[in-house]
Short mmCIF file of C-alpha atoms and ligand atoms in Angstrom, two decimals:
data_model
loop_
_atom_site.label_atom_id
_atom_site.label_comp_id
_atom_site.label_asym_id
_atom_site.label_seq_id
_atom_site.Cartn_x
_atom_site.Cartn_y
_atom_site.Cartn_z
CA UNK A 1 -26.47 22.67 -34.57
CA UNK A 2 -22.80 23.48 -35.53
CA UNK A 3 -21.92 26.39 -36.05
CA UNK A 4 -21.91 28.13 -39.45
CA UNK A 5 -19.27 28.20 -41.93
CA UNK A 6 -18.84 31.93 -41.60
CA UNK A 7 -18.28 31.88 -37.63
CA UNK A 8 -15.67 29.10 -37.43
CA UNK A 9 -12.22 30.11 -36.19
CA UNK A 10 -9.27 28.83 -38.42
CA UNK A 11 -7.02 27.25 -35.44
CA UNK A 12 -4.64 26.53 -38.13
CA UNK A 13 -4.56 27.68 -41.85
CA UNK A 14 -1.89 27.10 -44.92
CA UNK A 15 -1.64 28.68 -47.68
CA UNK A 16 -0.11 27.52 -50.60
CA UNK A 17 1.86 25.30 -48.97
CA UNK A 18 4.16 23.18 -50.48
CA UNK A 19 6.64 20.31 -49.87
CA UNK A 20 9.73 19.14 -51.76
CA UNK A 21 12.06 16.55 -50.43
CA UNK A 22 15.08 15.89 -52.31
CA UNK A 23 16.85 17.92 -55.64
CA UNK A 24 16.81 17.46 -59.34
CA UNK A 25 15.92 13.58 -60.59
CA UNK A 26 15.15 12.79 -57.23
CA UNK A 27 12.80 15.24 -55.80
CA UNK A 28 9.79 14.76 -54.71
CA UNK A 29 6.94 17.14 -54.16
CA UNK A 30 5.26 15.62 -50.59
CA UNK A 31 2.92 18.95 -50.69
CA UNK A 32 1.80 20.41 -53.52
CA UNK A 33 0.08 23.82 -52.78
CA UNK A 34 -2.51 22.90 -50.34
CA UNK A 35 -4.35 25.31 -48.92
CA UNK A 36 -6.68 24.69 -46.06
CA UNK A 37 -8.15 25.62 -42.72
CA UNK A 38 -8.45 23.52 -39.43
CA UNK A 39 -11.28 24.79 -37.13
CA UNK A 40 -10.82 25.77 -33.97
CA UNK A 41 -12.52 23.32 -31.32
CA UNK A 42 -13.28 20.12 -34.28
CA UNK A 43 -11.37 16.94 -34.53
CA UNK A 44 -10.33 16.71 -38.19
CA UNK A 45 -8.85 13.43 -39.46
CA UNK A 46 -6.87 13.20 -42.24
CA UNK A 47 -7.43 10.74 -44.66
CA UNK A 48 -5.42 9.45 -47.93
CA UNK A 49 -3.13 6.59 -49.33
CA UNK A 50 0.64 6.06 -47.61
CA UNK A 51 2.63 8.46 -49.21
CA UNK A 52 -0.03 10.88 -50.02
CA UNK A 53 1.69 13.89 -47.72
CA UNK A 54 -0.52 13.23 -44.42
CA UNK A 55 2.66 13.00 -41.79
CA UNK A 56 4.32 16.08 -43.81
CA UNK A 57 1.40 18.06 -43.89
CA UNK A 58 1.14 17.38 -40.21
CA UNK A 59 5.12 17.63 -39.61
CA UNK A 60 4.68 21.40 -41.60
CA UNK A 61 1.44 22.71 -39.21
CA UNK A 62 3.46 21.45 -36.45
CA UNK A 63 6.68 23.23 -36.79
CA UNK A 64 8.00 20.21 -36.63
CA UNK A 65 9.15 20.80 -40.61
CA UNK A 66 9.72 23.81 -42.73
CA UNK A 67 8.03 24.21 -46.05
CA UNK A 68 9.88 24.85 -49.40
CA UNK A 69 6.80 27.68 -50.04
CA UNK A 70 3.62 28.84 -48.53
CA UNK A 71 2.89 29.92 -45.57
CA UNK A 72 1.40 27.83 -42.65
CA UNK A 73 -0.59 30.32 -39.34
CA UNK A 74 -0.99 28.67 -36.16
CA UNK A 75 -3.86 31.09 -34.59
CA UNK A 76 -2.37 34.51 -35.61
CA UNK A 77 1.45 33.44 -35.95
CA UNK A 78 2.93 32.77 -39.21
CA UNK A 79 5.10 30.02 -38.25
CA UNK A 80 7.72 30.95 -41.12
CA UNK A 81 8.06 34.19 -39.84
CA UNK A 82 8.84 33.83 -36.29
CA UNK A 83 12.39 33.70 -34.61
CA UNK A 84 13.62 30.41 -33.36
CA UNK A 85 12.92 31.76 -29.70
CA UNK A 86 9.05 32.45 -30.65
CA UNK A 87 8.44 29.18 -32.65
CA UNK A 88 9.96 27.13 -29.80
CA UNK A 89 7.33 28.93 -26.94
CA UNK A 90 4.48 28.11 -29.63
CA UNK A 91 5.64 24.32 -30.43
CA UNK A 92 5.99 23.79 -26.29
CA UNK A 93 3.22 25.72 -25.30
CA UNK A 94 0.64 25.57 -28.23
CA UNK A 95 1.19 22.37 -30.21
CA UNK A 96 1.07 18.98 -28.69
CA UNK A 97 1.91 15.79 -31.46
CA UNK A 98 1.14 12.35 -30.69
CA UNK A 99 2.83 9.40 -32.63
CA UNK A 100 1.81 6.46 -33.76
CA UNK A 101 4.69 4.75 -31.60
CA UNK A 102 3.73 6.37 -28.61
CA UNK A 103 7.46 7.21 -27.82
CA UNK A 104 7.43 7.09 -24.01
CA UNK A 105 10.71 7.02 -22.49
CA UNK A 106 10.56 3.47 -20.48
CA UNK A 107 12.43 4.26 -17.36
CA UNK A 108 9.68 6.71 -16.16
CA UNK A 109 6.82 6.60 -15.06
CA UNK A 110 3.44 6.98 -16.64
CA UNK A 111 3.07 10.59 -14.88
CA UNK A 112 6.52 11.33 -15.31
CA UNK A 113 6.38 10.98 -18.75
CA UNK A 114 3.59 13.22 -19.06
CA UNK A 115 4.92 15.96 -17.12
CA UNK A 116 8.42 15.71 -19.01
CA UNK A 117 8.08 18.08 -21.70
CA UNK A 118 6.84 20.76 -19.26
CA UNK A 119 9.90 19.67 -16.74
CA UNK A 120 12.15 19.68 -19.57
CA UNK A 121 11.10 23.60 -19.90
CA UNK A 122 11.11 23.74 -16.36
CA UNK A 123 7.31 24.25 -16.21
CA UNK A 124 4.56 22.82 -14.56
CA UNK A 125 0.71 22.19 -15.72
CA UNK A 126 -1.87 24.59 -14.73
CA UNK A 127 -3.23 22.38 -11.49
CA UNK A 128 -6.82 22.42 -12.36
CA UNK A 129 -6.24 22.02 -16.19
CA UNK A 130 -3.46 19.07 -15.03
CA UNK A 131 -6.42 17.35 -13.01
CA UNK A 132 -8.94 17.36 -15.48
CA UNK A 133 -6.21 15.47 -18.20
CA UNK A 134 -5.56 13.10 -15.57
CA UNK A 135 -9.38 12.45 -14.91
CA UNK A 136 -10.25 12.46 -18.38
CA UNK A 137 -7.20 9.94 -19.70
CA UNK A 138 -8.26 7.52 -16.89
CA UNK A 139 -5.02 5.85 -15.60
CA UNK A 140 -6.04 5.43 -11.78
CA UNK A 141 -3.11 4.02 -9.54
CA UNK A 142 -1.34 3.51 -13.50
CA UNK A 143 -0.29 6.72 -13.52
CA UNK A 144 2.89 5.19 -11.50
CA UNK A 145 3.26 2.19 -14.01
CA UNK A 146 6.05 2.16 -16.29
CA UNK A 147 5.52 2.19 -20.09
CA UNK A 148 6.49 -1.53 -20.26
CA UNK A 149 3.60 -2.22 -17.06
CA UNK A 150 0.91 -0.97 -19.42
CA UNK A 151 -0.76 -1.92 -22.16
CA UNK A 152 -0.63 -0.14 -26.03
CA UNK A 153 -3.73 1.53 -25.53
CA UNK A 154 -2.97 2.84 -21.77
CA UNK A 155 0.43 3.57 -23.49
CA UNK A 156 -0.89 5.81 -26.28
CA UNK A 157 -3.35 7.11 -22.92
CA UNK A 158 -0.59 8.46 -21.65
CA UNK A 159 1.47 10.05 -24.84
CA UNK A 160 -2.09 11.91 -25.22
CA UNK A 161 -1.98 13.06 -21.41
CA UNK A 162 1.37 14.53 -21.95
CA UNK A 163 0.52 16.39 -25.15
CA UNK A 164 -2.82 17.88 -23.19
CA UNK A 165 -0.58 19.06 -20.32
CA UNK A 166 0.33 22.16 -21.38
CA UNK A 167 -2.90 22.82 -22.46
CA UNK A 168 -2.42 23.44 -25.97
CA UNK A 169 -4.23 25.22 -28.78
CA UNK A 170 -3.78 21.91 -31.07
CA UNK A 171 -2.94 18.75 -30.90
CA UNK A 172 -1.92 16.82 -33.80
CA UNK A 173 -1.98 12.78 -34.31
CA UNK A 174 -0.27 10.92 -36.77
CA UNK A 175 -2.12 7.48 -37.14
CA UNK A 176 -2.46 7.43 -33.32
CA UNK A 177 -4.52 3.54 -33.13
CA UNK A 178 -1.97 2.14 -35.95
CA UNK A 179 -0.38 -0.24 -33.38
CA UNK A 180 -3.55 -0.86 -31.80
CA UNK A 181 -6.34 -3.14 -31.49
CA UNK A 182 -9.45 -2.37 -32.44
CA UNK A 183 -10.86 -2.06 -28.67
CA UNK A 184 -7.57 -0.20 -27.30
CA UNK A 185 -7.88 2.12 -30.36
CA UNK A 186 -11.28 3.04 -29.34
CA UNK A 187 -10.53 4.04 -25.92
CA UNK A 188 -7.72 6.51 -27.58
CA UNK A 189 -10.50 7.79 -30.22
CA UNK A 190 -12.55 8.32 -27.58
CA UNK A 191 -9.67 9.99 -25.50
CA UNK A 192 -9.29 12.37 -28.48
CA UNK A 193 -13.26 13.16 -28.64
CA UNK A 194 -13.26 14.06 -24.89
CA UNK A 195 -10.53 16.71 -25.40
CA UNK A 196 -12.47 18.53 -28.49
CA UNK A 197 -16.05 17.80 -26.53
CA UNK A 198 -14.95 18.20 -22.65
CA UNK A 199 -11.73 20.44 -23.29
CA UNK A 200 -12.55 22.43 -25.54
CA UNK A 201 -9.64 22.09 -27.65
CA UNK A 202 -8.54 21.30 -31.67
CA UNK A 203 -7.72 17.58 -32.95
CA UNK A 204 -6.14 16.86 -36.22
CA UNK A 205 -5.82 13.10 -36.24
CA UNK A 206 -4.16 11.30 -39.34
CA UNK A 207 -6.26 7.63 -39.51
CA UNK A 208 -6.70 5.23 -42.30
CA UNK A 209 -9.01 3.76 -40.26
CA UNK A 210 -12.86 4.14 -41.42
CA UNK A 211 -13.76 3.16 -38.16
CA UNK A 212 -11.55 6.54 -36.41
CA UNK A 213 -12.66 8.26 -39.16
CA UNK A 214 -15.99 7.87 -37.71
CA UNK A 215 -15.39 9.93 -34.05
CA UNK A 216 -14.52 13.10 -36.87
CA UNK A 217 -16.59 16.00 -37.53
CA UNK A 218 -14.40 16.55 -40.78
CA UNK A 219 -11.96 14.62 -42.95
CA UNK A 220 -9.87 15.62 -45.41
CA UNK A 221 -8.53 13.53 -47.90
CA UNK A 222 -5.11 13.81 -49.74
CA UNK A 223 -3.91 12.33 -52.78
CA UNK A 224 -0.45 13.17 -54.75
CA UNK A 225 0.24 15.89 -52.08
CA UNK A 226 -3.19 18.13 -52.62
CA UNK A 227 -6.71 18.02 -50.61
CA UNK A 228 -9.19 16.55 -52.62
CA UNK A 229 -11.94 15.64 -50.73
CA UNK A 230 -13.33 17.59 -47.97
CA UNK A 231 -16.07 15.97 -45.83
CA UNK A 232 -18.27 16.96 -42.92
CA UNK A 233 -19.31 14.25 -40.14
CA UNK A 234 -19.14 10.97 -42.04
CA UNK A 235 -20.20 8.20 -41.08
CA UNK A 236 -17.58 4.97 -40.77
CA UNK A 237 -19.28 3.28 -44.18
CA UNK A 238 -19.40 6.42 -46.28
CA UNK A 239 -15.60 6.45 -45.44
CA UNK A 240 -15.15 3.40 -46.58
CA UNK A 241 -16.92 4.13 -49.91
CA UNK A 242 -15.02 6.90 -50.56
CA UNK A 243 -11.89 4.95 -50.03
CA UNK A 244 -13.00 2.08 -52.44
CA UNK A 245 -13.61 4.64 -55.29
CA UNK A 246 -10.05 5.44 -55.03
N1 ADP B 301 12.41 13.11 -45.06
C1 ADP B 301 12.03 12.78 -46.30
N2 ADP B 301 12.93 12.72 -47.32
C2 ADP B 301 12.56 12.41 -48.59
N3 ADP B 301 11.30 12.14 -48.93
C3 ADP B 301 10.34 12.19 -47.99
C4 ADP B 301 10.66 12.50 -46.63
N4 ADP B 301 9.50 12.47 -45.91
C5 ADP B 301 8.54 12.14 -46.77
N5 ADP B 301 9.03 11.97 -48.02
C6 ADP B 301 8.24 11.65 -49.23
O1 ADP B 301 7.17 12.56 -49.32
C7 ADP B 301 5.98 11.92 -49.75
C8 ADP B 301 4.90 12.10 -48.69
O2 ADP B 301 5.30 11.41 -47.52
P1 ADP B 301 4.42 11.43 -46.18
O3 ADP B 301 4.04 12.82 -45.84
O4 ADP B 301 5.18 10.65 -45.17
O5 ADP B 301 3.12 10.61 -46.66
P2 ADP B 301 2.00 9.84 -45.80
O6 ADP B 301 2.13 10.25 -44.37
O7 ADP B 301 0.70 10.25 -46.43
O8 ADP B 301 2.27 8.39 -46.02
C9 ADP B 301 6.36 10.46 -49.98
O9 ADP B 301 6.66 10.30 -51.36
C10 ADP B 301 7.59 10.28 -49.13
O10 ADP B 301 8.42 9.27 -49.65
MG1 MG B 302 2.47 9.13 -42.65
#
C-alpha cells in the first residue's frame, strides 16, 4: 500500500500560480492560478491538449521561467524568493529537465554528454550514485558512442543519464517519447520508473501518450491553463476515456 494522503511529502508545490505571456490584446494567460502539489518519490505525468500550459507549468517548477504571480516551492525554497546565486545551485544541483528533442551536443560522447552539466560547474557525480545511473540507463560499451551512433531511444537514454547525475531532487520531462517509437519510448518510460522505484527520486513527465500515462502513479490534467482532473494510478484505457470525453 501507498502511503496515505496525509504522509506524502510535497517535492514541489505552487500556489496560485499564474502565467501571462504577452500585453494588452495579445496576452495570453498560459497559467491561470493553479495550485498543486507533486509528491516526493511518484512519477506524475501531466496530461492535457497542446496549448493547455503543460511545458509552462513545467518551465515555472523548473526555474526555467518566472511566473507573473504565485508562488512555486521546490522542497522548502520559494523559487521567487531566492537570489540568482541560490536558484542557480538549486536548478544545477536539484532539478534535472529532459526534452522532448533530447538536445545532446553531437561532438561528444554519450558519457561526455552526461557528465557536461556537472563539468560545466566543474563538478563531478557522486561515484556510487554515478554507477548506479550508468547501470540503470543501460548503455554498455555505448556510453562512448556519439549522439549520431545511437539510436532515439538510446539518445533520450542518455539525456535522462545526464539529468540523474547530479542526483537531483526532481526531474522534469516534457513529452520525453514524442519523437519516439512506441518500443524505444518504452525503454525511456521504463528508464523513468526505475529512477522513482530503484532511485528513489521524483518524476514529473508531460505525455499525451495513454500508453506513458500508464507507467504513472498520478496524472494531472490541464485545460485553459488550470488542473482539472486529478487521477491516481490509471490504467492506459481509462486515460484514454478521459481524453475522449474532452
Ligand atoms: N514564450 C511564449 N510567448 C508567448 N506565448 C507563449 C509562450 N510560451 C507559451 N505561450 C502560450 O501559452 C499557452 C500555453 O503554452 P504551453 O505551456 O506551451 O502549452 P502546452 O505545453 O500544454 O502545449 C499557449 O497559448 C502558448 O501559445
Ligand atoms: Mg508543451
Amino acid at each position: 500500500m501507498r502511503e496515505s494522503a496525509v504522509q506524502r511529502r510535497a517535492a514541489v508545490r505552487t500556489e496560485s500560480l499564474t502565467k501571462r505571456y504577452g500585453e494588452g490584446d495579445a496576452a495570453v494567460t498560459a497559467l491561470d492560478g493553479v495550485d498543486v502539489e507533486v509528491h516526493a518519490g511518484e512519477l506524475t505525468g501531466v496530461m492535457g491538449p497542446s496549448g493547455s500550459g503543460k511545458s509552462t507549468l513545467m518551465h515555472c517548477c523548473a526555474a526555467l521561467d518566472t511566473p507573473t504571480s504565485g508562488r512555486v516551492f521546490v522542497g522548502d525554497a520559494e523559487l521567487t524568493r531566492l537570489k540568482d546565486k541560490d536558484l542557480t545551485r538549486l536548478r544545477r544541483d536539484e532539478l534535472g529537465f529532459v526534452f522532448q528533442s533530447f538536445n545532446l551536443v553531437p561532438t561528444l560522447s554519450a558519457e561526455e554528454n552526461i557528465l557536461l552539466p556537472m563539468s560545466l560547474a566543474g563538478r563531478r557525480p557522486d561515484p556510487a550514485w554515478y554507477r548506479t545511473v550508468i547501470d540503470t540507463v543501460e548503455l554498455g560499451d555505448r556510453l562512448r558512442h556519439r549522439p549520431n551512433q545511437l539510436s532515439g531511444g538510446q539518445q533520450q537514454r542518455v539525456a535522462v543519464a545526464r539529468a540523474l547525475a547530479s542526483r537531483p531532487s526532481v526531474v522534469f520531462a516534457d513529452e520525453p517519447t514524442g519523437n519516439l517509437d512506441s518500443r524505444s519510448g518504452g525503454e525511456v518510460l521504463t528508464l523513468l520508473r526505475r529512477a522513482v522505484d530503484e532511485m528513489g527520486l521524483t518524476v514529473v513527465m508531460v505525455t499525451h501518450d495513454p500508453v506513458a500515462a500508464g507507467y504513472c502513479d498520478r496524472v494531472l490534467f490541464l485545460a485553459d491553463g488550470r488542473v482539472v482532473d486529478d487521477l491516481r494510478e490509471v490504467a492506459a484505457d481509462a486515460v484514454r476515456d478521459r481524453l475522449s470525453t474532452r
